[in-house]
mmCIF file of C-alpha atoms and ligand atoms in Angstrom:
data_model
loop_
_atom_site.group_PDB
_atom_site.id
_atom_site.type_symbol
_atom_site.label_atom_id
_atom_site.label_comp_id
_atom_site.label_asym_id
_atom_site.label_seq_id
_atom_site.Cartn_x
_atom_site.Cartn_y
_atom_site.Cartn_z
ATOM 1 C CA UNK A 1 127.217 32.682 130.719
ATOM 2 C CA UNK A 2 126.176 35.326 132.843
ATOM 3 C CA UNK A 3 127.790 38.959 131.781
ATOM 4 C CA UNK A 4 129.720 40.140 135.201
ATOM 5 C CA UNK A 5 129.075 43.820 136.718
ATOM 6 C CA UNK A 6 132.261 45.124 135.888
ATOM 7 C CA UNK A 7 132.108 48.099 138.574
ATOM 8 C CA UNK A 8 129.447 49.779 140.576
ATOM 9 C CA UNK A 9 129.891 53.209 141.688
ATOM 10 C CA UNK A 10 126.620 52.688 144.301
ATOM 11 C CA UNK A 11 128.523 51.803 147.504
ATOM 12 C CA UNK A 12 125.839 52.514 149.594
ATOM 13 C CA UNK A 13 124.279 49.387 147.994
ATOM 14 C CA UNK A 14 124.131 46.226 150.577
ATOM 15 C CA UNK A 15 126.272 44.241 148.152
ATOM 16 C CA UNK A 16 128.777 46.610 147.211
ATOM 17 C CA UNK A 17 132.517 46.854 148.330
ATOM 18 C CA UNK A 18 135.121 48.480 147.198
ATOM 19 C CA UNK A 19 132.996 49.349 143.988
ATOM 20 C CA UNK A 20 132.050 45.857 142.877
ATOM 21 C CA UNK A 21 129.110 43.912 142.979
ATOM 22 C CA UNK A 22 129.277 40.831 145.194
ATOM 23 C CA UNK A 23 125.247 39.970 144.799
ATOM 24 C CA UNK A 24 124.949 36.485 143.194
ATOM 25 C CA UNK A 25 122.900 37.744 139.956
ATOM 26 C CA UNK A 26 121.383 41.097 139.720
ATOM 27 C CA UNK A 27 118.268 42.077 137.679
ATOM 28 C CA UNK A 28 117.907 45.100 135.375
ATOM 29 C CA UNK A 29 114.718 46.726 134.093
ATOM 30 C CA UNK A 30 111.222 47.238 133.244
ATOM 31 C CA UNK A 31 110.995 51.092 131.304
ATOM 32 C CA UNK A 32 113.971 51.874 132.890
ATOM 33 C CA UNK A 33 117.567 50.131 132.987
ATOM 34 C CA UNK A 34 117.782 50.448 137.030
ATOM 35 C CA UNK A 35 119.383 47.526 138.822
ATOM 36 C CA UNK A 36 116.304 46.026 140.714
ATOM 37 C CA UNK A 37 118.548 44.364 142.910
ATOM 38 C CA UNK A 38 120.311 47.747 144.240
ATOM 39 C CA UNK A 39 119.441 47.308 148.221
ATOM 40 C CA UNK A 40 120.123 50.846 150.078
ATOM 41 C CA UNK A 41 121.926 49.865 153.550
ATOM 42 C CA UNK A 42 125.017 51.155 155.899
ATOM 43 C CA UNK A 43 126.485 47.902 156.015
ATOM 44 C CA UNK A 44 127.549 45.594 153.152
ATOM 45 C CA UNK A 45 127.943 41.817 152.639
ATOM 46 C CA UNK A 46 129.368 39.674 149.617
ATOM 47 C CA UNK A 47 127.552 36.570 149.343
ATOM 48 C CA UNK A 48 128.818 35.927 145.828
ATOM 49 C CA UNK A 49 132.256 36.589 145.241
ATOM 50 C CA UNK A 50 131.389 38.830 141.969
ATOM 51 C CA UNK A 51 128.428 39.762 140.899
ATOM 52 C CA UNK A 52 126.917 38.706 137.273
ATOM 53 C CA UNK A 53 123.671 40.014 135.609
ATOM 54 C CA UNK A 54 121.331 37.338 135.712
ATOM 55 C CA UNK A 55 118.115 38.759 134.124
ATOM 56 C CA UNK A 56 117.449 41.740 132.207
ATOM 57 C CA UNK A 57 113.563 43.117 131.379
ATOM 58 C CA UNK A 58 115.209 45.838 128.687
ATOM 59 C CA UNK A 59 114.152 44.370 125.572
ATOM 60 C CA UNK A 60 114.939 47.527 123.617
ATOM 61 C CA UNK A 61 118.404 47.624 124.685
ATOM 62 C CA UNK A 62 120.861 46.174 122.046
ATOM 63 C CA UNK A 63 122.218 44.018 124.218
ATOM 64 C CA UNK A 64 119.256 41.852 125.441
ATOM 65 C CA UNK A 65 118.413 39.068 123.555
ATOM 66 C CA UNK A 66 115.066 36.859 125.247
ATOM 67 C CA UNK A 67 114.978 38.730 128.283
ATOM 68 C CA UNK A 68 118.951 38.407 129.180
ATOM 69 C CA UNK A 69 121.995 40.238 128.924
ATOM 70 C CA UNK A 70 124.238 39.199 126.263
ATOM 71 C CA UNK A 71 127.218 42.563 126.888
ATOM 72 C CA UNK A 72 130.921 41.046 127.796
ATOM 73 C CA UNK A 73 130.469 42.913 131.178
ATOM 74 C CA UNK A 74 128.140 45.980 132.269
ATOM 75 C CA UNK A 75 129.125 49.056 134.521
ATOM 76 C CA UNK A 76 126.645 50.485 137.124
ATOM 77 C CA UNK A 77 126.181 54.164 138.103
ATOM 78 C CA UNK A 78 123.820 56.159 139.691
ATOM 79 C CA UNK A 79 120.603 57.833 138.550
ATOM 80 C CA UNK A 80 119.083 59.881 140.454
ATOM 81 C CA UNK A 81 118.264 58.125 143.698
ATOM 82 C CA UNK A 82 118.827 54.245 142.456
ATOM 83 C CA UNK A 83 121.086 52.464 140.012
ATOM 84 C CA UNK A 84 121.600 52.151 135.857
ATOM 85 C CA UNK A 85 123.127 49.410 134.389
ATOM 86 C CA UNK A 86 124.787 52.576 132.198
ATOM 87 C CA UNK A 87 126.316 49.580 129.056
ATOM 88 C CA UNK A 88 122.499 50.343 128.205
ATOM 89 C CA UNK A 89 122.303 51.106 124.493
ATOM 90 C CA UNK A 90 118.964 51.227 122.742
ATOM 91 C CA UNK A 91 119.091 49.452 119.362
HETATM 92 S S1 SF4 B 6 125.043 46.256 140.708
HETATM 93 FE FE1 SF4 B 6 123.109 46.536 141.866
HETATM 94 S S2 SF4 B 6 123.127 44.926 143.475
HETATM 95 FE FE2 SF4 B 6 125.237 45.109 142.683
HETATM 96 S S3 SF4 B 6 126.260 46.563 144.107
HETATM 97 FE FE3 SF4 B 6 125.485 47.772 142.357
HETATM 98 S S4 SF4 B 6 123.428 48.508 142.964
HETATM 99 FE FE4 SF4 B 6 124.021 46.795 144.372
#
């Protein structure tokens, strides 16, 4: 089963509202754990009615097992300018 995004404090994200993540499945990573799918915008939609992590490129984060998120939930935050996935834990 996908893991569900828990919250996300990036509201100026397309699919944010009211600090959760209504994208179908996000993606997380390459070098960094940044939510790929984080899509800057004034106005917001929720075409999913939560949203779920559906691939993860972190392979040296604890949690990742073949490529995909195996944490009961994960929390996003901001970094800098983009998004974390900040459940990242290196092993
Ligand atoms: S988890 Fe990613 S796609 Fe979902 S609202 Fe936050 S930044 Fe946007």
């Amino acid at each position: 089963m996908m893991p569900p995004v828990k919250n996300c404090d990036v509201t100026e994200c397309f699919y944010n509202q009211a600090r959760k993540c209504h994208a179908g499945a996000i993606n997380v990573g390459g070098s960094h754990p940044q939510c790929d799918t984080f899509t800057q915008s004034g106005t917001h939609a929720s075409p999913s009615d939560r949203g779920s992590v559906g691939a993860c490129k972190v392979s040296q984060c604890k949690f990742n097992h073949d490529l995909s998120c195996t944490a009961p939930g994960i929390d996003v935050s901001h970094h800098l300018a983009h998004a974390d996935c900040i459940t990242y834990e290196p092993r």
